[in-house]
mmCIF file of C-alpha atoms in Angstrom:
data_model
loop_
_atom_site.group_PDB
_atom_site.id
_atom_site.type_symbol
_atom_site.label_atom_id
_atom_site.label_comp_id
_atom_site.label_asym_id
_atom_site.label_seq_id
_atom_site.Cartn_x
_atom_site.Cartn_y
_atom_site.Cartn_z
ATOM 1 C CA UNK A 1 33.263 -119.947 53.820
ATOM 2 C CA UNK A 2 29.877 -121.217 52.545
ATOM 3 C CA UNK A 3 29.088 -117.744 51.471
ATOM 4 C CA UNK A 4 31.824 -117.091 50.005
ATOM 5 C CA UNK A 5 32.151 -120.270 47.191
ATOM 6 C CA UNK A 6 28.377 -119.591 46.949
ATOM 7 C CA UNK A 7 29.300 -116.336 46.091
ATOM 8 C CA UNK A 8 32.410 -117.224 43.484
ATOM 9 C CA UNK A 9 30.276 -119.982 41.676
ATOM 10 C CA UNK A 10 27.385 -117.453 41.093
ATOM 11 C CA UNK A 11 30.300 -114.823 39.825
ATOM 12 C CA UNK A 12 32.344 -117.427 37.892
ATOM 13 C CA UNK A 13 29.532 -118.001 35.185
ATOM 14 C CA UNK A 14 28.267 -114.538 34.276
ATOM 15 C CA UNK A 15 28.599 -115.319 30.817
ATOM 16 C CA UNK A 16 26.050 -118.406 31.039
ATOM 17 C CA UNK A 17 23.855 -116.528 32.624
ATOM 18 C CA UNK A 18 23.645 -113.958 29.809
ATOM 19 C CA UNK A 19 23.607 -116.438 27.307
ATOM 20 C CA UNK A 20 20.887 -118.163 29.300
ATOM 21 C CA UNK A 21 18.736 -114.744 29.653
ATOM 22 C CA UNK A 22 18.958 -114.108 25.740
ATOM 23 C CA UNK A 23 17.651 -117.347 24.749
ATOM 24 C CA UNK A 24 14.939 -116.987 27.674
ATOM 25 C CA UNK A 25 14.218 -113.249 25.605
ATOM 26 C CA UNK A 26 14.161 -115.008 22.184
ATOM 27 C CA UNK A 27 11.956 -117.703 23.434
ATOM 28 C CA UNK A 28 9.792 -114.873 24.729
ATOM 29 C CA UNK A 29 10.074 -112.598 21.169
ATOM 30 C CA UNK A 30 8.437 -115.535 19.175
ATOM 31 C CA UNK A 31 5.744 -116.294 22.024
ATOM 32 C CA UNK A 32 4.474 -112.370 22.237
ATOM 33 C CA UNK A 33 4.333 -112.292 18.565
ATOM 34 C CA UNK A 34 2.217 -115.534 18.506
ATOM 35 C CA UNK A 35 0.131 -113.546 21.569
ATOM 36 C CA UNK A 36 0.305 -110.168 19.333
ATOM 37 C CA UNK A 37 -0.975 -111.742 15.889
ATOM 38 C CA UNK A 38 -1.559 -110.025 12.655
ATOM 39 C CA UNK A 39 -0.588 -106.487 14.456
ATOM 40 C CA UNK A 40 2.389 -104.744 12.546
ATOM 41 C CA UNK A 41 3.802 -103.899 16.060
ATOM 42 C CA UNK A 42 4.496 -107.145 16.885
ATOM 43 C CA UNK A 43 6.180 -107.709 13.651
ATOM 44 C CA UNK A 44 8.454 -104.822 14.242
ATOM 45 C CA UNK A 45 9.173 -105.811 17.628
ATOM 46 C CA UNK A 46 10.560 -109.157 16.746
ATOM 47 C CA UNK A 47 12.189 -107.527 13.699
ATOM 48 C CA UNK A 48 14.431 -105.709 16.506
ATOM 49 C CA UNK A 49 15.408 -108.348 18.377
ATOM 50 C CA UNK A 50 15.867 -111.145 15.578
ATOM 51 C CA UNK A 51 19.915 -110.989 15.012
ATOM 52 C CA UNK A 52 21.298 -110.610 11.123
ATOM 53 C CA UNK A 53 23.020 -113.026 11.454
ATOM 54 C CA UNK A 54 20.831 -115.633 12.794
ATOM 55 C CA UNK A 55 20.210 -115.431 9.117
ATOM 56 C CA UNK A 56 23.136 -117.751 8.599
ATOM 57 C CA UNK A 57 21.554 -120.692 9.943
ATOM 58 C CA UNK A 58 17.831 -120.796 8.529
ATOM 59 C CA UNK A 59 16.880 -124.053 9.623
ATOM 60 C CA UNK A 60 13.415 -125.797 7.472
ATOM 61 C CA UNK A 61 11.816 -125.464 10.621
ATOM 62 C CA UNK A 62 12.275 -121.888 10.738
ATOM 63 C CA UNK A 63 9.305 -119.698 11.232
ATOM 64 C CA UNK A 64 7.452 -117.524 8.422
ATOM 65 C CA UNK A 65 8.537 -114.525 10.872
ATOM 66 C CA UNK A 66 12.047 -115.177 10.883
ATOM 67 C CA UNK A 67 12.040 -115.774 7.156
ATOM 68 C CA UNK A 68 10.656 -112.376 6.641
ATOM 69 C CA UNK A 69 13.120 -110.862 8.251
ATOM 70 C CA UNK A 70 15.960 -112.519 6.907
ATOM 71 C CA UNK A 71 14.218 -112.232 3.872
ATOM 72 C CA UNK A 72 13.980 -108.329 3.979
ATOM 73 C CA UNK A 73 17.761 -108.325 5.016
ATOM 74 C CA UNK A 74 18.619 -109.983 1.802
ATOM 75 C CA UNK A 75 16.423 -107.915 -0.509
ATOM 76 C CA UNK A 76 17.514 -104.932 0.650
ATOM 77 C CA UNK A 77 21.329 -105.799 -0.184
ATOM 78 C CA UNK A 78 20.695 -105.094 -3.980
ATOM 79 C CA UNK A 79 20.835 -108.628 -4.992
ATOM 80 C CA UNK A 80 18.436 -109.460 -7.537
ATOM 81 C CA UNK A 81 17.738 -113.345 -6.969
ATOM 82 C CA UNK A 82 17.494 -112.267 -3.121
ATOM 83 C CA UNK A 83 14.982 -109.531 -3.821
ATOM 84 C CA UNK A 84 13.108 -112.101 -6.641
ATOM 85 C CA UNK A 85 12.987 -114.382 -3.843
ATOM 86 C CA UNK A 86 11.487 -112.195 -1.144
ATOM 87 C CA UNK A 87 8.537 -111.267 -3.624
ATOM 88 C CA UNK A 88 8.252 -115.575 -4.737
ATOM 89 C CA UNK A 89 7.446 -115.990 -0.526
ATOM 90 C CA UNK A 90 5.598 -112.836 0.492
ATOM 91 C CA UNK A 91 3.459 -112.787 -2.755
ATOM 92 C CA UNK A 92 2.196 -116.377 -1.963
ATOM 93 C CA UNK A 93 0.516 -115.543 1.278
ATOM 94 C CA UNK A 94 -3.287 -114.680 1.253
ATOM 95 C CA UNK A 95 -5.247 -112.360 4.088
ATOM 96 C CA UNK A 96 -5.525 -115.837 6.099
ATOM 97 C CA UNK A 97 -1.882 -115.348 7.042
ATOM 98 C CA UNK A 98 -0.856 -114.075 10.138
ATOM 99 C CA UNK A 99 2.018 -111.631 8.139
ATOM 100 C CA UNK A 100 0.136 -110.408 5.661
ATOM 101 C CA UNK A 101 0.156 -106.939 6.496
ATOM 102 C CA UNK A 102 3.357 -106.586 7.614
ATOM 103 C CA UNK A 103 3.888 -108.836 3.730
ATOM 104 C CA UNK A 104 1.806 -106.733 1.894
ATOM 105 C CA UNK A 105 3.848 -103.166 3.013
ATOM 106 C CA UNK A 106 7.200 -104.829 2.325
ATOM 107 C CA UNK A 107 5.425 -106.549 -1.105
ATOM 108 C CA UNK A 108 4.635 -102.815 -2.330
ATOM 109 C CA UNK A 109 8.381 -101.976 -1.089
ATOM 110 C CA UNK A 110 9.812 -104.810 -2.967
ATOM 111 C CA UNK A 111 7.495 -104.506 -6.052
ATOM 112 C CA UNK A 112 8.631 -100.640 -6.382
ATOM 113 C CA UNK A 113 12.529 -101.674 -6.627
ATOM 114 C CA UNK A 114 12.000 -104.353 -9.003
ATOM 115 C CA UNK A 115 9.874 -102.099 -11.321
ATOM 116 C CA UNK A 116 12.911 -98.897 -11.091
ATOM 117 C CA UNK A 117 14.850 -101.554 -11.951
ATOM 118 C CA UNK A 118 12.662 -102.568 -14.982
ATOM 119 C CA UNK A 119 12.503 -98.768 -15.701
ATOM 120 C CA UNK A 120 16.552 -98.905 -15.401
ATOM 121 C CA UNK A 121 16.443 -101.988 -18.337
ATOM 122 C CA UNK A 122 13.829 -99.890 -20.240
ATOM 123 C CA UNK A 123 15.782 -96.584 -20.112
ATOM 124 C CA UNK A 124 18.928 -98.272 -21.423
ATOM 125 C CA UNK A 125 17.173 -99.814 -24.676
ATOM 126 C CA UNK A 126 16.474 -103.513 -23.111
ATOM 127 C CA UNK A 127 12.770 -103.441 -23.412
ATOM 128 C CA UNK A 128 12.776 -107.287 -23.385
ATOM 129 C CA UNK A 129 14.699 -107.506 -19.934
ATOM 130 C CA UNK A 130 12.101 -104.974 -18.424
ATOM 131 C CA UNK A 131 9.114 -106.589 -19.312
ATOM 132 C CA UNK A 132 10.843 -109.870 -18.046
ATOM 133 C CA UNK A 133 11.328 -107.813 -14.616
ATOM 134 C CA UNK A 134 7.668 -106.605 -14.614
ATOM 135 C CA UNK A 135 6.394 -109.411 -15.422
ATOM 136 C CA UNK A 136 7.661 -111.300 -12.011
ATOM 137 C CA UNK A 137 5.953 -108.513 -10.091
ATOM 138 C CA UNK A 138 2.708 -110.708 -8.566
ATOM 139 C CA UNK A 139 -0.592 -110.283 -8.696
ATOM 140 C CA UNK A 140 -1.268 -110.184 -5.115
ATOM 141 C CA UNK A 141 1.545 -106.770 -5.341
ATOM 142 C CA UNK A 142 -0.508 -103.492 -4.545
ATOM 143 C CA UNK A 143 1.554 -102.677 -7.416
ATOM 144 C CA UNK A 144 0.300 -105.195 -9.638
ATOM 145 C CA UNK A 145 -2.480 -102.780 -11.343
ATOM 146 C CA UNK A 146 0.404 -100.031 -12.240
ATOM 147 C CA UNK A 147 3.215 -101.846 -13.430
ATOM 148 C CA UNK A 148 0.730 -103.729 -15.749
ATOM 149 C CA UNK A 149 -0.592 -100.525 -17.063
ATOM 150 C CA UNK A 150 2.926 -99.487 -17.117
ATOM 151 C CA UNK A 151 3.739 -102.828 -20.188
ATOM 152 C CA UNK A 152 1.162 -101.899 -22.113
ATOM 153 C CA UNK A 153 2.377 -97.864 -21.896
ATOM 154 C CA UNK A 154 5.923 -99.396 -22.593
ATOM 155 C CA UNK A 155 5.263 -101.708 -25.582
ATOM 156 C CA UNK A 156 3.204 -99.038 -27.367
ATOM 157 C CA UNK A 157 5.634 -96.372 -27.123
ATOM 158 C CA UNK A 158 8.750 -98.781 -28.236
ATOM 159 C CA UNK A 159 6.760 -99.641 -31.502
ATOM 160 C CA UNK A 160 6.124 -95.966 -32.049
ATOM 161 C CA UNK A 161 9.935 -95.404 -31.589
ATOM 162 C CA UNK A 162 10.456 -97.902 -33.940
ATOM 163 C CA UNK A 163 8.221 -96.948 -36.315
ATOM 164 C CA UNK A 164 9.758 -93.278 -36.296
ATOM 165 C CA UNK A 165 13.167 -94.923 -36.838
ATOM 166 C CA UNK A 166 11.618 -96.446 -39.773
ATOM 167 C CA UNK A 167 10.627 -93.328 -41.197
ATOM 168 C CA UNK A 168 13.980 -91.541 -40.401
ATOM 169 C CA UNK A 169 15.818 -94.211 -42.113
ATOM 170 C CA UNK A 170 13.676 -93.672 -45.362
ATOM 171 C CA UNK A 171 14.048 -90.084 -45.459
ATOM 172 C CA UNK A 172 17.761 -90.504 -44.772
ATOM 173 C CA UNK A 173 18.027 -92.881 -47.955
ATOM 174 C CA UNK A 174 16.201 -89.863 -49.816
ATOM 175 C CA UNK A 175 18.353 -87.240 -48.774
ATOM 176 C CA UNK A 176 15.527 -85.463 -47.155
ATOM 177 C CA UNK A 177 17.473 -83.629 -44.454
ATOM 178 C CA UNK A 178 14.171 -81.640 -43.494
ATOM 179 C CA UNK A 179 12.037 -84.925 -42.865
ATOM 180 C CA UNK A 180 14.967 -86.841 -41.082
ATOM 181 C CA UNK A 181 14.842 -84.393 -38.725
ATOM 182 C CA UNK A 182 11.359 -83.916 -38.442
ATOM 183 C CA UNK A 183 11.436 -87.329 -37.073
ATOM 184 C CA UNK A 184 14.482 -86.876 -34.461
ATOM 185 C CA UNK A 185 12.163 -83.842 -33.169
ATOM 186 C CA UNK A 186 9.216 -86.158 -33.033
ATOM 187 C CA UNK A 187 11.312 -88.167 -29.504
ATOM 188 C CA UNK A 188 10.587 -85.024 -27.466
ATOM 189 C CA UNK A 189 7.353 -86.019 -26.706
ATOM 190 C CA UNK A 190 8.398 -89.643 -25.839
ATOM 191 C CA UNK A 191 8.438 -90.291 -22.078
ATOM 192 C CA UNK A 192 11.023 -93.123 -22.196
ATOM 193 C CA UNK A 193 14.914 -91.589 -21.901
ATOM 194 C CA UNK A 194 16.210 -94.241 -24.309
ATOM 195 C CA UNK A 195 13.940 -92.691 -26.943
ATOM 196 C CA UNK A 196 14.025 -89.403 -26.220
ATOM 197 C CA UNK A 197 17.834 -88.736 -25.343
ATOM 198 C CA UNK A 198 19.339 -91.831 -25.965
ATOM 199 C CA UNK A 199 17.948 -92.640 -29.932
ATOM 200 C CA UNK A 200 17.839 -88.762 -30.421
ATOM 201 C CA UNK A 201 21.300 -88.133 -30.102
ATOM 202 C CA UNK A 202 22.231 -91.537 -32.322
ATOM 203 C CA UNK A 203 19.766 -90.540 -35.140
ATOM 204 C CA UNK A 204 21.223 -86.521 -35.164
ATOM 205 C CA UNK A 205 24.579 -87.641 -35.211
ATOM 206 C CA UNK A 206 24.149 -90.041 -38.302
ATOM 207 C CA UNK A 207 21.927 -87.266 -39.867
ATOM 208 C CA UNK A 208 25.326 -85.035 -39.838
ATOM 209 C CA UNK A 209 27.691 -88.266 -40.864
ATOM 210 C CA UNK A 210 25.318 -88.259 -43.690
ATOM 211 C CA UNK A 211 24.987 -85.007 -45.160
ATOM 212 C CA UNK A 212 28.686 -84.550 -44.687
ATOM 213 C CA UNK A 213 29.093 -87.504 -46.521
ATOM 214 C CA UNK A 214 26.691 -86.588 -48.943
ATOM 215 C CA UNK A 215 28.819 -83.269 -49.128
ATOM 216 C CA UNK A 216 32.061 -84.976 -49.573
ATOM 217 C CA UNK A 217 30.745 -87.240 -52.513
ATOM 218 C CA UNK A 218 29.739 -84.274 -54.595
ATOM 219 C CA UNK A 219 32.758 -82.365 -54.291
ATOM 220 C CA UNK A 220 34.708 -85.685 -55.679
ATOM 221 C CA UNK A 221 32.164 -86.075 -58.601
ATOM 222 C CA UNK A 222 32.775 -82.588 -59.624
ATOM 223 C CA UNK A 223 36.285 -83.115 -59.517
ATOM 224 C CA UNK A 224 36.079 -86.182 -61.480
ATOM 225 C CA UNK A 225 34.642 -84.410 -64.170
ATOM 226 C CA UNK A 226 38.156 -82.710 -65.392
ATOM 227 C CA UNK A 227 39.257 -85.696 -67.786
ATOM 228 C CA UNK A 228 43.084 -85.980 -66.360
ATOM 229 C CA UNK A 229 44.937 -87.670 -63.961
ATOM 230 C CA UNK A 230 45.637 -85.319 -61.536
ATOM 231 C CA UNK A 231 41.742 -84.415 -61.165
ATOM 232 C CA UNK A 232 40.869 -88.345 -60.779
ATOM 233 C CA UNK A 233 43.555 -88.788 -58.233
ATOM 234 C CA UNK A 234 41.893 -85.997 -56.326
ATOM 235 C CA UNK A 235 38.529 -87.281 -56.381
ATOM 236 C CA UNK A 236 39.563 -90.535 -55.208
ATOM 237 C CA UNK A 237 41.302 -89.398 -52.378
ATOM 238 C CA UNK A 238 38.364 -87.122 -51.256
ATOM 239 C CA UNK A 239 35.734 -90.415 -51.952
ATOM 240 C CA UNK A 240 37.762 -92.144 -49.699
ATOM 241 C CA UNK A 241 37.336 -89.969 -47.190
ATOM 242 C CA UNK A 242 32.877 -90.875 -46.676
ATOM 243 C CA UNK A 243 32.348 -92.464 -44.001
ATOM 244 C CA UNK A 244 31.618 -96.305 -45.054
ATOM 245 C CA UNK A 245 28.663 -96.510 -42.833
ATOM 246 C CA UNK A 246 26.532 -93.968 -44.424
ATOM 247 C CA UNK A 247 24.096 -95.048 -47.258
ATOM 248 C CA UNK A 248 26.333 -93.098 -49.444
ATOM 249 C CA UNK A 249 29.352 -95.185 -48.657
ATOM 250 C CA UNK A 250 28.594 -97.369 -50.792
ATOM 251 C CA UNK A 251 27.868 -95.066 -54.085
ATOM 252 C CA UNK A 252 31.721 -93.947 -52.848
ATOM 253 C CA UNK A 253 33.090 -97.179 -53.230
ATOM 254 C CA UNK A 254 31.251 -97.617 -56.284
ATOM 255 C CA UNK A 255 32.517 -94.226 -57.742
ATOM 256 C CA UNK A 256 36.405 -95.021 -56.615
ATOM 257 C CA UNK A 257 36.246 -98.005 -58.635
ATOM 258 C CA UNK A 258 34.701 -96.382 -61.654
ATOM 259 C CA UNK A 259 37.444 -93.288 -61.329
ATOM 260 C CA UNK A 260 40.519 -95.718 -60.726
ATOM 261 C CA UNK A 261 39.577 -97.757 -64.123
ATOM 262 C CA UNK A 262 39.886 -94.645 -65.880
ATOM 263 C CA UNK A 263 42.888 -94.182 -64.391
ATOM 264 C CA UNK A 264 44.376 -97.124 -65.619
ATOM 265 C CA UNK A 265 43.101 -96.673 -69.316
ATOM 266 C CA UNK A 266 44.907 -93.677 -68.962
ATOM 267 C CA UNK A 267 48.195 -95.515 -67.476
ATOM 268 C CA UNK A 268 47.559 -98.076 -70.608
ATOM 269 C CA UNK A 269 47.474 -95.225 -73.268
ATOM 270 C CA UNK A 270 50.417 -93.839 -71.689
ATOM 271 C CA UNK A 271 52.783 -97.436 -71.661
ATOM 272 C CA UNK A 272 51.111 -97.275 -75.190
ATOM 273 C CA UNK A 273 53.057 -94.485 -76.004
ATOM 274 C CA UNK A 274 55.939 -95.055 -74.335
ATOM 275 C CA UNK A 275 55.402 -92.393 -71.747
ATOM 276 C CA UNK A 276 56.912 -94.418 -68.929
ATOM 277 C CA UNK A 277 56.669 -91.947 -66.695
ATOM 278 C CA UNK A 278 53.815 -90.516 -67.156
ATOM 279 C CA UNK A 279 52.385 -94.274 -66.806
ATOM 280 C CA UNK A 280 53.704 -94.599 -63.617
ATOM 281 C CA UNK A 281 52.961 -91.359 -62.114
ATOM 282 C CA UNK A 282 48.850 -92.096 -63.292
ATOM 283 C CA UNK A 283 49.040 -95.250 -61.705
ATOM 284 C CA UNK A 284 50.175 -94.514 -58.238
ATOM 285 C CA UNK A 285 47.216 -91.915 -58.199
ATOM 286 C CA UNK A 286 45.064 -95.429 -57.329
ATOM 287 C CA UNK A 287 45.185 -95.608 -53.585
ATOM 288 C CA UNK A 288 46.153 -98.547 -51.097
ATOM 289 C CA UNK A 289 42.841 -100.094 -50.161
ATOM 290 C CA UNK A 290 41.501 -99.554 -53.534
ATOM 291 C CA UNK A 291 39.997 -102.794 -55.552
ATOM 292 C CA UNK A 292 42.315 -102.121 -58.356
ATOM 293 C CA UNK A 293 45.662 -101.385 -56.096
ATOM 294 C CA UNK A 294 47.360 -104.552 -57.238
ATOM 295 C CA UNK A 295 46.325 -104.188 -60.579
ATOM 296 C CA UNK A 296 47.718 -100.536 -60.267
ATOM 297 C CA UNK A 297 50.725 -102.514 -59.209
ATOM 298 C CA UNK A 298 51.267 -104.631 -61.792
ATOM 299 C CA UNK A 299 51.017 -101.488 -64.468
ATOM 300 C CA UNK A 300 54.041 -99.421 -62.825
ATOM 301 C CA UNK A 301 55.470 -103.261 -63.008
ATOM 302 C CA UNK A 302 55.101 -103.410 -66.177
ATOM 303 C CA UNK A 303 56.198 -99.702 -67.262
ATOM 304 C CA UNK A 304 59.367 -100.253 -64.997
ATOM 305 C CA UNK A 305 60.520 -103.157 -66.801
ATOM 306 C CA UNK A 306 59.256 -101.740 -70.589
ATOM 307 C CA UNK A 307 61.469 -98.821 -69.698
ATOM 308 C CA UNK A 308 64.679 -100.432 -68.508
ATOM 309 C CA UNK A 309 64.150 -102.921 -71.408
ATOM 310 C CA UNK A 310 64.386 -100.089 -74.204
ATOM 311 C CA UNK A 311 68.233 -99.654 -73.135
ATOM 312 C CA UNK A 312 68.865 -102.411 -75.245
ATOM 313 C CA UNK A 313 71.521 -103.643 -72.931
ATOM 314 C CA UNK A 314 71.958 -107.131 -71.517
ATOM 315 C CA UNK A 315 71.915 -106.298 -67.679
ATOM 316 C CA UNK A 316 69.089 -103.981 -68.072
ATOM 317 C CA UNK A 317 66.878 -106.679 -70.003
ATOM 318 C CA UNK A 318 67.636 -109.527 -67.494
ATOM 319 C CA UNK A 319 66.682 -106.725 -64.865
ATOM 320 C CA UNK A 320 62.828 -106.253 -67.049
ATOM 321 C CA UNK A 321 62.715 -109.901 -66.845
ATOM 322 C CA UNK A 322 62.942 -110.539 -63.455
ATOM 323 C CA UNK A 323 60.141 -107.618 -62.744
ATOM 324 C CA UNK A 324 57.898 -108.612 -64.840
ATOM 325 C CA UNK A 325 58.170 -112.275 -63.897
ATOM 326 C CA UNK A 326 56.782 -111.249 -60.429
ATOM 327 C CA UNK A 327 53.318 -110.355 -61.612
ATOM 328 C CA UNK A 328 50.703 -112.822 -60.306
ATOM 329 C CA UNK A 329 49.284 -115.612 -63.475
ATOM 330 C CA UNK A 330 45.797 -114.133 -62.077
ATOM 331 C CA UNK A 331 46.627 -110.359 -63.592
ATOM 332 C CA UNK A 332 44.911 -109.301 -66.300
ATOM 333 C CA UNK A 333 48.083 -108.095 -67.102
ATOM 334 C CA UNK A 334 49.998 -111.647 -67.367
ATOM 335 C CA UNK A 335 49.444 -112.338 -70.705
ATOM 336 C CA UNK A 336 50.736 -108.758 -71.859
ATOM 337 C CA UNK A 337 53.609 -109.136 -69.921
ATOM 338 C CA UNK A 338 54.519 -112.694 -71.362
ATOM 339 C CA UNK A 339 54.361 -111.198 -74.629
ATOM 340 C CA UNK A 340 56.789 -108.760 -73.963
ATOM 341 C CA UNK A 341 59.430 -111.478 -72.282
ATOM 342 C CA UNK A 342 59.404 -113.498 -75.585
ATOM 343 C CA UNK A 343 60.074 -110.008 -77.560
ATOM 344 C CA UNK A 344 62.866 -109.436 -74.479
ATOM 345 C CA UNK A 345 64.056 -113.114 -74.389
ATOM 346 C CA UNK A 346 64.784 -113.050 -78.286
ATOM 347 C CA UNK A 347 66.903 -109.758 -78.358
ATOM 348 C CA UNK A 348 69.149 -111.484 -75.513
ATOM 349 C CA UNK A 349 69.331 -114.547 -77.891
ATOM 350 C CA UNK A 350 69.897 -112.262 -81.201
#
């Protein structure tokens, strides 16, 4: 019986036991890497028997050993702030420290992912961000040397790709297809991808919005130059068409004003002459979206009400006064059209 209830209490607590014997084996990690030292083979062998997630519960006191590993768990999750972190505590230690070797290989590990992701930053067009990256790279990194060669190589080559922006820009302004493109050729020999694909393709594809544009502009000037309505209309409607963010948007704009002011001369010479129609027909040619739309407006107001006022009947005059009464006190046309209710008012009256 004695045996036996020896035996069941030894049985009943297997799982103590194994508890017990792993924190005997941890206790005995720590002491043979105190034994080991600096040697990277007693870093590794810890490494294998320090748990993940003992990570969970990093206590002040815990060891520079366990740190590193919990450390290079974190950093090698693709978080930033962890992998910023691992290079702050690895990058403080000098050779007096009993990691530093094992520090130093992951340092050089750590350093290289921070600067890809620099070169990431840089690649995209955010020069600033990778040189902020680079920049937390330490000095004590066997990297150090290359990623600072690596700023200077950076910095140089973004002021030459501005500088060839610059000149693009100029030639572009001149209509100098030939040198515009000169200078989109010139971002073959960069090495960084945001100049040379990146700024390439942007600067090409404006170098075709422009001379398109430039295209489109011409063929509305020499359509302008037939003196009639019909012509005017046309080459307003194809000036509308340039693209507003080319530099000759703006010499569009310009023109559609210039074209639609003739336009309504024309419309005025027409309600001049009692050509109703005809000074309705020229004003409509001015676009929605134009600057002179509601002024276009306020002319086939106008004409409307002039025309429906020459039938000299009652009904048909109240009907010009009530159109013409909607144009705005702010027209240049008011002050016509209140000269023509007095003349309308006083045939009523007569």
């Amino acid at each position: 019986m004695h045996d036996r209830s020896h035996f069941e209490r030894n049985s009943a607590s297997p799982q103590r036991n194994t508890s017990s014997r792993w924190q005997l084996l941890h206790l005995w990690s720590i002491a043979a890497l105190l034994l080991i030292g600096t040697t990277g083979l007693g870093t590794k062998w810890l490494f294998r028997h320090w748990s993940a997630s003992s990570c969970q519960t990093i206590l002040p006191m815990t060891s520079d050993s366990e740190r590193l590993y919990c450390i290079q768990v974190a950093a090698e999750s693709g978080d930033l702030e962890a992998l910023l972190g691992a290079i702050d505590l690895v990058g403080s230690w000098d050779k007096s420290h009993p990691l530093y070797v094992e520090g130093q290989t992951l340092l050089r590990d750590w350093s290289s992912m921070l600067f890809n992701l620099a070169q990431h930053q840089l690649n995209t067009g955010r020069l600033e961000a990778a040189l902020d990256l680079t920049d937390k790279i330490p000095v004590k990194s066997p990297l150090y040397p290359e990623a600072r060669l690596a700023i200077a190589a950076w910095q140089q080559e973004w002021q030459r790709g501005e500088q060839t922006v610059a000149q693009f820009e100029t030639a572009l302004q001149h209509r100098e297809w030939k040198a515009a493109m000169k200078q989109i050729e010139g971002f073959s020999t960069f090495k960084i991808d945001y100049w040379r694909k990146q700024r390439a393709i942007e600067l090409l594809t404006r170098l075709g919005k422009e001379k398109e544009a430039t295209t489109t502009l011409q063929m509305a000037r020499d359509l302008a130059q037939t003196p009639n309505s019909e012509s005017l209309a046309e080459a307003i409607a194809l000036a509308k068409k340039v693209d507003s963010s080319t530099y000759v948007g703006r010499e569009a704009k310009s023109a559609q004003t210039l074209w639609s002011r003739t336009l309504l001369q024309m419309t005025a010479e027409r309600l001049q002459q009692e050509d109703y129609a005809g000074a309705i027909a020229t004003a409509k040619a001015i676009p929605q979206g134009d600057a002179l739309y509601q002024e276009a407006q306020d002319w086939i107001a106008l004409s409307r009400a002039s025309e429906s006022a020459q039938k000299n009947d009652v009904k048909a005059i109240l009907l010009a006064l009530e159109t013409v009464r909607k144009i705005d006190p702010h027209s240049p046309l008011f002050a016509q059209a209140q000269t023509r209710v007095q003349v309308w008012q006083a045939k009523i009256q007569g």
